[in-house]
Amino acid sequence: MKISAKQYALTLYELTEEKGDAEIKDIVANFVNFMKKRGDFKKLSSVVTQFTNIYNNKHSIIEATVITARGLDSQEEENVRSFIKRKYSANSVIINSVVNENVKGGIIIRVGDEILDGSVSARLKKLQANLSK
Amino acid sequence: MSKDYIVEQLKKQILGTELATQTEKVGNVLEVGDGVVRVDGLSDAMASEMLTFEDGSVGVALNLEEDQVGAMILGDYKGIKEGQEVKSTGRILSIPVTEKMIGRVINPLGKAIDGKEEIVSDVLYPIEKVAPGVIERKSVSEPVQTGIKSIDAMIPIGRGQRELIIGDRQVGKTAIAIDTIINQKGQDMICIYVAIGQKESKVARIMSELEKKGAMDHTIIISAGASESAAFSFIAPYAGAAISEYFMDQGKDVLVVYDDLSKHAWAYRQISLILKRPPGREAYPGDIFYLHSRLLERAAKRDEKYGGGSVTALPVIETQAGDVSAYIPTNVISITDGQIYLESDLFNKGIRPALNVGLSVSRVGSSAQTKAMKKVSGQLRLDLAQFRELEAFAQFGSDLDEQTRAQIERGQRTVELLKQDQYSPMAMEDQVVVLYALTKGFMDDVAVEKILEWESEFLKYMKAGQKEILDTIAETGKLEDDTVEKLEKAIEDFKQTLE
């Protein structure tokens, strides 16, 4: 029977749940060996992604990518953090800040496959579409 | 227009633009291949929802999987690269529809491709729509005059019917459809010709022929050319159905020709295989039957209580070496309300239209046939059936008894009279008087090779001196006893003039 990356990740999560650091180390080593034996080593990277998803989900941690033209200062970051916390009712928020000059101004927040595009470039595009109608 | 006015308008438009930000669902392109993409994310995508790509191209979500979406791309897919962002639009694939499309050549997305002005419309119709239900429908009651003697007499088509045109390549399938469109001039019928995977040269030829006959004034051509992507071929007939529904909703009668559904099935097979859907018989996907049944089910005759109007569908199927028992032909035969079967043997013998009268049927059309035509067609069918049985004996000539010889002679004349040139449809009343003359034996003394000549002379005579008989038949649609009397006299008189 084939084991999918998701099933691997779920198993790993359930094994390591509420265990000490030393124990986890052993479990992970055994887990990787098991995968190797089954010849599923190339699935490792997607198992890691799935594991992160499951972990974040269970602990209601939100990973958000924030794209701005000039980067965020600490005050802005705090505002964004509390906004996302409220919107997704999450316990904690991990922010990956990305600087991209093409957005020109404003802010783009991406959580999973949801995007909140408040950038100047997006508004300009909307305006263009409306004017050329 | 003054400068200030333009500035004012611009200001208004700029201020009117909705700029509020909303959360949108996005995904990223995982792989691109042959008109099909896989996208991850897009967790709330609907089946056949429109997706927009970064380069502005549009896709349609077809496969919804656990955390991926398989989509086909409409049009060019060279600008789409791995990793690009994909947005869902929240609406099912729809096309603009408008009266302005009449007389135009458009692509399946409703864009003009005949080089004339752009077609704009605010009315959008979804490509896929559930067909009218039992309550809304009524059985066919009005005829579609194809203008082709053999079809109008023996395989009558009613408004709202689905009649399949089937045959090998190069036997005149398209010719029958085009003749029917030409004959709808002045019959209060909007025609839609959907060319699926056809050569552009063929579409151009059809367009110029329709223009020459003045038939483009009531016709829309939807073309998904052979060089276009398979996705276009796939949606073209649905676009045709959407446009015809728009006109039906206004209570109008529509005739839509799908030329041809074999190529449509090929296009869908290609898309399905690339999307890795499991192949079935002849490598077609499992839902190939539903693909055609849901399309043809949208042909309907709607009750006046629900707005009236009708959509008549003439799907075309191309067979390989006359094999009607292949997968797609049997499917479509079972879906439609009858078929017009064309044979290459007959075509090569010079019988054109190359209609096989024995295998062609119309399951519902006879209730829509005009009374006058019904009166003459019964005898005609009988004559032909008897002739087919006796045909093999025809070569024994003089050894046969009187009655058999008479039947063979009549049969030969019937076959000869049912020949008809392309692009020359005939009015119903003309057909009736000619067929009456034949079935009542007035042509029995005319040489077989002179039949068509006799026919055209006779019609000329009728139109010149006996117009009133033709007009009566055209108006009432009936062949009453007094008309019959006049008609018989007219035929006798005409035969006098020949001598």
XYZ file of C-alpha atoms in Angstrom:
632
model
C 0.000 0.000 0.000
C 1.211 3.460 -0.826
C 1.471 5.967 1.985
C 0.813 9.562 1.039
C 2.823 12.505 2.312
C -0.184 13.652 4.277
C -0.511 10.304 6.033
C 3.209 10.350 6.900
C 2.903 13.860 8.274
C -0.142 13.028 10.350
C 1.580 9.961 11.801
C 4.638 11.986 12.682
C 2.515 14.631 14.328
C 0.604 12.135 16.405
C 3.830 10.380 17.466
C 5.570 13.549 18.563
C 2.590 15.198 20.186
C 3.380 16.268 23.769
C 6.746 14.527 23.891
C 10.058 15.809 25.289
C 12.909 17.024 23.108
C 15.082 13.927 23.585
C 12.213 11.590 22.773
C 11.307 13.562 19.672
C 14.838 13.261 18.404
C 14.619 9.451 18.559
C 11.165 9.367 17.037
C 12.204 11.547 14.106
C 15.288 9.433 13.485
C 13.178 6.259 13.497
C 10.580 7.907 11.295
C 13.162 8.923 8.700
C 14.618 5.427 8.737
C 11.163 3.975 8.201
C 10.568 6.240 5.237
C 13.939 5.257 3.815
C 13.096 1.573 4.149
C 9.841 2.053 2.296
C 11.655 3.935 -0.442
C 9.605 7.081 0.110
C 12.592 9.336 0.711
C 11.738 11.657 -2.163
C 8.483 12.511 -0.386
C 10.423 14.023 2.495
C 10.098 17.656 1.490
C 6.316 17.427 0.976
C 6.033 15.587 4.306
C 7.770 18.543 5.944
C 5.335 20.988 4.316
C 2.345 18.885 5.314
C 3.691 18.552 8.841
C 4.038 22.314 9.136
C 0.454 22.689 7.940
C -0.876 20.182 10.437
C 1.154 21.640 13.296
C 0.042 25.196 12.532
C -3.509 24.071 12.187
C -3.611 22.289 15.542
C -1.975 25.154 17.388
C -3.818 27.800 15.383
C -0.664 29.426 14.196
C -1.003 31.465 11.025
C 1.828 31.972 8.607
C 1.374 35.125 6.592
C 3.412 36.619 3.803
C 3.333 40.381 3.806
C 4.508 42.154 0.685
C 5.254 45.857 0.778
C 7.251 48.305 -1.305
C 9.575 49.473 1.457
C 9.353 46.908 4.265
C 7.541 47.158 7.589
C 8.709 48.985 10.702
C 7.997 47.380 14.070
C 4.865 49.433 14.755
C 3.351 48.534 11.364
C 4.257 44.905 11.822
C 2.477 44.887 15.162
C -0.647 46.379 13.541
C -0.608 43.807 10.764
C -0.086 41.037 13.290
C -3.063 42.041 15.395
C -5.191 42.477 12.260
C -4.426 38.944 11.079
C -4.965 37.551 14.588
C -8.396 39.118 14.647
C -9.327 38.112 11.108
C -8.368 34.456 11.437
C -8.837 34.208 15.253
C -5.323 32.764 15.572
C -3.173 32.342 18.668
C 0.000 33.553 17.072
C 1.094 34.858 13.707
C 4.365 34.297 11.898
C 5.066 37.097 9.447
C 7.369 36.662 6.460
C 8.037 40.165 5.273
C 8.867 40.493 1.596
C 9.983 43.712 -0.058
C 8.902 44.157 -3.666
C 9.126 47.592 -5.243
C 6.642 46.637 -7.956
C 3.733 46.990 -5.549
C 4.562 50.733 -5.402
C 2.742 51.294 -2.096
C 0.174 49.791 0.227
C 0.298 46.236 1.459
C -0.461 42.699 0.254
C -1.197 40.058 2.883
C -1.252 36.412 1.829
C -2.384 33.643 4.174
C -2.479 30.181 2.631
C -4.389 30.603 -0.631
C -6.156 33.738 0.490
C -4.856 37.109 -0.544
C -5.770 40.619 0.576
C -4.434 42.959 -2.036
C -4.354 46.536 -0.826
C -1.447 47.608 -2.990
C -1.270 50.693 -5.154
C -0.382 48.618 -8.202
C -3.532 46.505 -7.891
C -5.685 49.612 -7.634
C -4.009 51.098 -10.677
C -4.741 47.900 -12.586
C -8.410 48.049 -11.569
C -8.568 51.648 -12.710
C -6.988 50.725 -16.019
C -9.474 47.914 -16.549
C -12.386 50.199 -15.767
C -11.199 53.044 -18.001
C -10.493 50.840 -20.990
C -13.984 49.304 -20.844
C -17.237 66.698 -28.204
C -15.591 69.398 -26.152
C -12.430 68.822 -24.144
C -14.179 69.657 -20.899
C -16.800 67.032 -21.539
C -14.156 64.359 -22.014
C -12.361 65.448 -18.835
C -15.663 65.377 -16.952
C -16.439 61.909 -18.198
C -12.970 60.678 -17.253
C -13.303 62.141 -13.772
C -16.644 60.481 -13.341
C -15.273 57.155 -14.464
C -12.211 57.399 -12.238
C -14.272 58.323 -9.197
C -16.754 55.596 -10.002
C -14.167 52.834 -9.989
C -14.643 50.465 -7.085
C -11.286 50.281 -5.320
C -12.174 48.608 -2.046
C -9.965 45.626 -1.312
C -11.428 42.210 -0.766
C -9.896 38.905 0.134
C -9.448 36.751 -2.914
C -8.520 33.136 -3.299
C -5.318 32.571 -5.226
C -3.275 29.614 -6.315
C 0.030 29.007 -8.001
C 0.667 27.237 -11.267
C 2.325 23.879 -10.596
C 2.617 22.612 -14.150
C 1.624 23.646 -17.631
C 1.126 21.237 -20.495
C -0.722 21.314 -23.818
C -3.481 23.710 -22.888
C -3.970 22.329 -19.404
C -2.586 23.619 -16.092
C -2.443 22.273 -12.575
C -2.845 24.839 -9.855
C -2.384 24.386 -6.132
C -4.468 26.332 -3.642
C -7.730 27.874 -4.935
C -9.553 26.050 -2.179
C -13.030 27.350 -2.997
C -12.956 27.018 -6.794
C -16.210 25.795 -8.374
C -16.520 23.356 -11.259
C -16.189 25.226 -14.597
C -15.392 28.480 -12.802
C -13.342 31.030 -14.714
C -9.762 31.530 -13.523
C -7.541 34.429 -14.506
C -3.800 34.132 -14.943
C -1.141 36.778 -14.433
C -0.735 37.372 -18.162
C -4.449 37.994 -18.586
C -5.397 34.645 -20.123
C -8.479 32.846 -18.886
C -8.863 29.256 -17.749
C -11.713 27.015 -16.697
C -11.479 24.781 -13.628
C -12.347 21.214 -14.627
C -10.774 18.900 -12.068
C -11.251 19.779 -8.420
C -8.925 17.641 -6.327
C -7.974 17.628 -2.662
C -5.449 20.442 -2.863
C -5.074 20.960 -6.591
C -7.196 22.228 -9.433
C -6.845 21.015 -13.017
C -7.875 23.680 -15.499
C -7.933 24.144 -19.257
C -6.700 27.369 -20.779
C -8.854 29.224 -23.277
C -6.675 30.399 -26.115
C -2.947 30.856 -26.079
C -0.991 29.432 -23.151
C 2.516 30.576 -23.997
C 2.450 33.351 -21.388
C 1.698 31.001 -18.501
C 4.675 29.863 -16.479
C 5.203 27.682 -13.469
C 4.812 29.569 -10.178
C 2.552 32.299 -11.545
C -0.386 33.431 -9.516
C -3.916 32.327 -10.496
C -7.050 34.050 -9.238
C -10.557 32.669 -9.164
C -13.306 34.985 -10.370
C -16.310 33.499 -8.597
C -18.328 33.114 -11.793
C -19.069 30.227 -14.117
C -17.720 30.583 -17.629
C -20.124 32.887 -19.466
C -20.148 34.626 -22.794
C -21.694 37.919 -23.866
C -24.814 37.568 -26.025
C -26.568 40.164 -28.164
C -28.654 40.612 -31.309
C -25.649 42.320 -32.854
C -24.076 38.912 -33.323
C -26.479 38.137 -36.165
C -24.634 38.311 -39.455
C -21.246 37.963 -37.787
C -18.503 35.412 -37.368
C -17.422 35.028 -33.747
C -15.200 32.776 -31.685
C -16.609 30.672 -28.845
C -15.952 33.495 -26.356
C -18.170 35.875 -28.298
C -15.361 37.944 -29.843
C -15.699 39.006 -33.463
C -13.221 37.331 -35.810
C -14.522 38.695 -39.107
C -12.549 41.947 -38.905
C -15.636 44.121 -38.446
C -16.392 46.214 -35.355
C -16.177 44.728 -31.878
C -19.248 43.124 -30.348
C -20.055 44.515 -26.915
C -22.832 43.380 -24.629
C -23.613 43.529 -20.939
C -25.804 40.443 -21.070
C -23.873 37.346 -20.081
C -25.147 33.794 -20.529
C -23.469 30.836 -18.861
C -21.942 28.278 -21.212
C -23.363 25.373 -19.238
C -26.996 25.580 -18.290
C -29.542 23.013 -17.223
C -31.943 22.269 -20.077
C -35.642 23.223 -19.792
C -37.600 20.677 -17.753
C -40.710 18.649 -18.485
C -43.166 21.351 -17.432
C -41.709 23.995 -19.701
C -41.658 21.834 -22.805
C -44.224 20.873 -25.342
C -44.000 18.428 -28.203
C -42.982 19.657 -31.650
C -45.808 21.120 -33.672
C -44.280 23.458 -36.249
C -42.088 22.300 -39.118
C -38.596 23.401 -40.057
C -38.570 23.619 -43.847
C -35.188 22.415 -45.005
C -36.003 23.085 -48.641
C -34.690 19.641 -49.536
C -37.389 17.518 -51.186
C -36.371 14.156 -49.800
C -36.041 15.440 -46.234
C -39.153 17.591 -46.092
C -41.225 14.784 -47.583
C -39.907 11.711 -45.796
C -37.831 12.800 -42.784
C -39.653 15.929 -41.630
C -38.006 18.006 -38.922
C -39.997 19.957 -36.351
C -39.035 23.074 -34.438
C -37.415 21.948 -31.196
C -36.278 18.614 -32.614
C -32.760 17.198 -32.623
C -32.017 15.563 -35.954
C -28.619 14.003 -36.519
C -26.874 14.292 -39.875
C -24.519 11.342 -40.152
C -22.254 9.984 -42.887
C -18.700 9.535 -44.123
C -16.479 12.425 -45.103
C -17.352 14.194 -48.361
C -20.922 12.990 -48.753
C -22.626 16.346 -48.293
C -23.394 16.527 -44.569
C -22.511 20.193 -44.301
C -24.326 20.856 -47.584
C -27.620 19.725 -46.046
C -27.089 21.943 -43.012
C -26.149 24.945 -45.152
C -29.097 24.449 -47.512
C -31.372 24.366 -44.486
C -29.900 27.640 -43.239
C -30.318 29.229 -46.674
C -33.945 28.105 -46.784
C -34.725 29.814 -43.462
C -34.651 33.174 -45.196
C -37.919 34.897 -44.374
C -39.079 31.971 -42.198
C -38.600 33.862 -38.925
C -35.779 31.673 -37.742
C -32.336 32.616 -36.429
C -29.619 30.195 -37.533
C -26.381 29.472 -35.710
C -23.680 27.509 -37.462
C -21.074 26.167 -35.025
C -17.895 25.057 -36.797
C -15.944 22.789 -34.441
C -12.355 22.111 -35.429
C -13.097 22.897 -39.082
C -10.628 24.267 -41.594
C -10.708 28.066 -41.669
C -10.961 27.849 -45.466
C -14.171 25.843 -45.145
C -15.675 28.392 -42.759
C -14.706 31.202 -45.138
C -16.325 29.345 -48.047
C -19.530 28.773 -46.100
C -19.651 32.411 -45.053
C -19.245 33.696 -48.612
C -21.869 31.246 -49.860
C -24.340 32.353 -47.177
C -23.615 35.986 -47.985
C -24.209 35.358 -51.669
C -27.606 33.833 -50.916
C -28.475 36.627 -48.473
C -28.649 34.136 -45.626
C -26.093 35.855 -43.382
C -28.812 38.326 -42.331
C -30.287 35.701 -40.038
C -27.174 33.660 -39.296
C -24.394 33.628 -36.715
C -21.246 31.620 -37.370
C -19.293 30.428 -34.336
C -15.916 29.165 -35.387
C -13.370 27.245 -33.324
C -10.783 26.617 -36.003
C -8.563 23.584 -36.340
C -5.539 25.672 -35.362
C -7.179 26.936 -32.203
C -6.737 25.118 -28.886
C -8.830 22.056 -28.036
C -10.494 24.059 -25.261
C -12.122 26.285 -27.912
C -13.436 23.267 -29.793
C -14.745 21.905 -26.520
C -16.732 24.992 -25.518
C -17.870 26.029 -29.040
C -21.125 24.001 -29.118
C -22.007 25.107 -25.587
C -21.456 28.709 -26.649
C -23.804 28.035 -29.571
C -26.383 26.624 -27.171
C -26.013 29.650 -24.865
C -26.591 32.095 -27.724
C -29.580 30.119 -28.990
C -31.070 30.109 -25.488
C -30.728 33.883 -25.408
C -32.902 34.118 -28.514
C -35.285 31.414 -27.325
C -35.801 33.377 -24.106
C -37.165 36.161 -26.315
C -39.656 33.718 -27.785
C -37.819 33.310 -31.071
C -37.170 30.143 -33.043
C -33.550 29.140 -33.455
C -31.811 26.547 -35.609
C -28.365 25.521 -34.457
C -25.985 23.319 -36.445
C -23.106 21.604 -34.611
C -20.578 20.711 -37.301
C -19.286 18.300 -36.154
C -19.596 16.502 -32.839
C -16.965 13.853 -33.662
C -14.318 16.559 -33.564
C -15.902 17.879 -30.396
C -15.498 14.441 -28.812
C -11.862 14.335 -29.949
C -11.174 17.714 -28.363
C -12.752 16.608 -25.108
C -10.828 13.345 -25.193
C -7.584 15.280 -25.591
C -8.315 17.567 -22.658
C -9.441 14.671 -20.464
C -6.389 12.563 -21.205
C -4.009 15.423 -20.442
C -5.915 16.034 -17.209
C -5.211 12.353 -16.443
C -8.827 11.312 -16.265
C -9.062 7.562 -16.797
C -9.691 6.575 -20.449
C -12.533 4.249 -21.381
C -13.727 2.782 -24.679
C -11.797 4.189 -27.679
C -9.864 6.220 -25.049
C -12.826 8.534 -24.509
C -13.429 9.559 -20.888
C -16.326 8.122 -18.926
C -18.571 11.158 -19.256
C -18.475 11.374 -23.058
C -22.141 10.383 -23.319
C -23.177 13.072 -20.865
C -21.033 15.550 -22.802
C -23.342 15.232 -25.810
C -26.611 14.458 -24.040
C -26.490 17.600 -21.927
C -25.715 19.646 -25.017
C -28.503 18.227 -27.183
C -31.000 18.242 -24.334
C -30.869 22.015 -24.535
C -32.754 21.857 -27.810
C -36.379 22.379 -26.882
C -39.791 23.566 -27.946
C -41.032 25.694 -25.096
C -44.648 26.076 -24.134
C -46.145 29.509 -24.810
C -46.963 29.736 -21.100
C -43.232 29.822 -20.398
C -42.326 32.313 -23.081
C -42.445 30.118 -26.181
C -39.573 29.895 -28.598
C -37.642 26.853 -29.720
C -34.147 25.593 -30.360
C -33.796 23.039 -33.145
C -30.466 21.240 -33.202
C -28.834 19.630 -36.224
C -25.744 17.855 -34.919
C -23.379 16.395 -37.503
C -21.355 13.212 -36.997
C -18.656 11.991 -39.341
C -18.313 8.210 -39.525
C -15.280 6.236 -40.638
C -16.008 3.940 -43.604
C -19.750 3.969 -42.952
C -19.402 2.494 -39.465
C -22.403 3.781 -37.539
C -21.814 1.299 -34.718
C -18.685 3.101 -33.451
C -18.838 4.627 -29.981
C -19.668 8.278 -30.659
C -22.137 7.663 -33.552
C -24.204 5.182 -31.498
C -24.202 7.566 -28.544
C -25.460 10.507 -30.564
C -27.957 8.381 -32.537
C -29.537 7.312 -29.259
C -29.675 10.876 -27.948
C -31.245 12.491 -31.017
C -34.823 12.273 -32.320
C -33.789 10.680 -35.594
C -31.030 10.715 -38.141
C -30.390 11.659 -41.737
C -28.043 8.975 -43.001
C -25.879 9.829 -46.005
C -24.013 7.163 -47.946
C -20.942 7.467 -50.119
C -22.171 4.711 -52.496
C -25.280 6.733 -53.324
C -23.190 9.883 -53.578
C -20.897 8.244 -56.126
C -23.906 6.976 -58.103
C -24.877 10.608 -58.539
C -27.818 10.556 -56.152
C -27.374 13.848 -54.332
C -28.348 14.466 -51.572
C -27.004 10.946 -50.947
C -29.779 10.151 -48.529
C -30.377 6.553 -47.497
C -34.138 6.656 -47.126
C -34.317 3.222 -45.506
C -31.997 4.015 -42.620
C -32.976 7.654 -42.125
C -35.779 8.362 -39.689
C -37.415 11.239 -37.906
C -38.998 10.086 -34.684
C -41.085 13.132 -33.859
C -41.114 15.330 -36.959
C -44.175 13.814 -38.658
C -46.497 15.517 -36.181
C -45.079 18.832 -37.341
C -45.342 18.135 -41.070
C -47.746 20.316 -43.055
C -50.975 18.582 -44.079
C -50.343 19.104 -47.766
C -46.944 17.469 -47.580
C -48.282 14.582 -45.519
C -50.818 13.867 -48.235
C -48.180 13.331 -50.911
C -45.383 11.858 -48.812
C -47.212 8.674 -47.783
C -47.461 7.397 -51.366
C -43.889 8.542 -52.026
C -42.506 6.476 -49.174
C -44.481 3.444 -50.344
C -43.247 3.831 -53.927
C -39.652 3.974 -52.767
C -39.966 1.019 -50.405
C -41.443 -1.152 -53.168
C -38.780 0.001 -55.574
C -35.989 -0.957 -53.186
C -37.327 -4.502 -53.011
C -37.647 -4.834 -56.767
C -34.544 -2.882 -57.737
C -32.450 -6.024 -58.141
C -34.851 -7.280 -60.854
C -34.688 -4.070 -62.833
C -32.079 -5.473 -65.208
C -34.430 -8.241 -66.426
C -36.512 -5.516 -68.041
C -38.970 -7.124 -70.447
C -39.283 -10.471 -68.612
C -41.260 -8.853 -65.822
C -45.004 -8.588 -65.530
C -46.765 -5.316 -66.146
C -47.299 -4.302 -62.532
C -43.725 -4.994 -61.392
C -42.351 -3.050 -64.323
C -44.609 -0.123 -63.494
C -43.377 -0.114 -59.915
C -39.753 -0.147 -61.015
C -40.384 2.641 -63.514
C -42.093 4.721 -60.837
C -39.234 4.051 -58.409
C -36.614 5.157 -60.902
C -38.509 8.383 -61.495
C -38.919 8.962 -57.775
C -35.200 8.559 -57.132
C -34.500 10.894 -60.048
C -36.943 13.535 -58.833
C -35.523 13.527 -55.318
C -32.152 14.613 -56.663
C -31.486 18.239 -55.920
C -28.577 20.586 -56.500
C -26.687 22.147 -53.629
C -27.623 25.710 -52.603
C -31.013 25.464 -54.312
C -33.608 24.844 -51.615
C -37.223 24.599 -52.729
C -40.338 26.135 -51.222
C -42.843 23.805 -49.561
C -45.656 24.475 -52.063
C -43.325 23.793 -55.015
C -42.327 20.490 -53.470
C -45.947 19.544 -52.897
C -47.113 20.123 -56.473
C -44.099 18.324 -57.962
C -44.430 15.337 -55.656
C -48.173 15.241 -56.302
C -47.552 15.048 -60.014
C -45.092 12.206 -59.453
C -47.114 10.094 -57.036
C -50.306 10.397 -59.099
C -48.476 9.060 -62.112
C -48.386 12.210 -64.221
C -44.665 11.729 -64.784
C -44.826 8.060 -65.743
C -44.583 8.915 -69.433
C -41.592 11.225 -69.000
C -38.170 9.676 -69.693
C -36.122 9.152 -66.499
C -33.282 11.397 -67.625
C -35.753 14.188 -68.493
C -37.446 14.223 -65.070
C -35.513 17.145 -63.549
C -35.937 19.154 -66.722
C -39.679 18.435 -66.701
C -39.786 19.503 -63.049
C -38.209 22.891 -63.606
C -40.359 23.575 -66.694
C -43.460 22.594 -64.754
C -42.597 24.884 -61.858
C -41.934 27.725 -64.277
C -45.363 27.099 -65.824
C -47.046 26.994 -62.417
C -45.417 30.199 -61.240
C -46.321 31.990 -64.437
C -49.955 30.966 -64.909
C -51.189 29.086 -61.841
C -49.680 31.115 -59.017
C -52.960 30.992 -57.160
C -52.702 27.233 -56.570
C -49.225 27.607 -55.103
C -50.338 30.511 -52.933
C -53.283 28.552 -51.553
C -51.042 25.657 -50.561
C -48.468 28.003 -49.018
C -51.063 29.900 -47.009
C -53.263 27.092 -45.758
C -50.639 24.346 -45.695
C -53.413 22.043 -46.895
C -54.270 20.265 -50.112
C -58.082 20.523 -50.240
C -60.193 18.730 -52.836
C -60.865 21.851 -54.921
C -57.147 22.688 -54.975
C -56.433 19.120 -56.064
C -58.901 19.490 -58.919
C -57.304 22.728 -60.075
C -53.847 21.249 -59.711
C -54.682 18.179 -61.776
C -56.101 20.368 -64.467
C -53.008 22.538 -64.421
C -50.777 19.487 -64.799
C -52.862 18.256 -67.770
C -52.680 21.694 -69.360
C -48.947 21.813 -68.871
C -48.533 18.419 -70.513
C -50.592 19.720 -73.467
C -48.175 22.592 -73.935
C -45.268 20.145 -74.091
C -46.777 18.318 -77.038
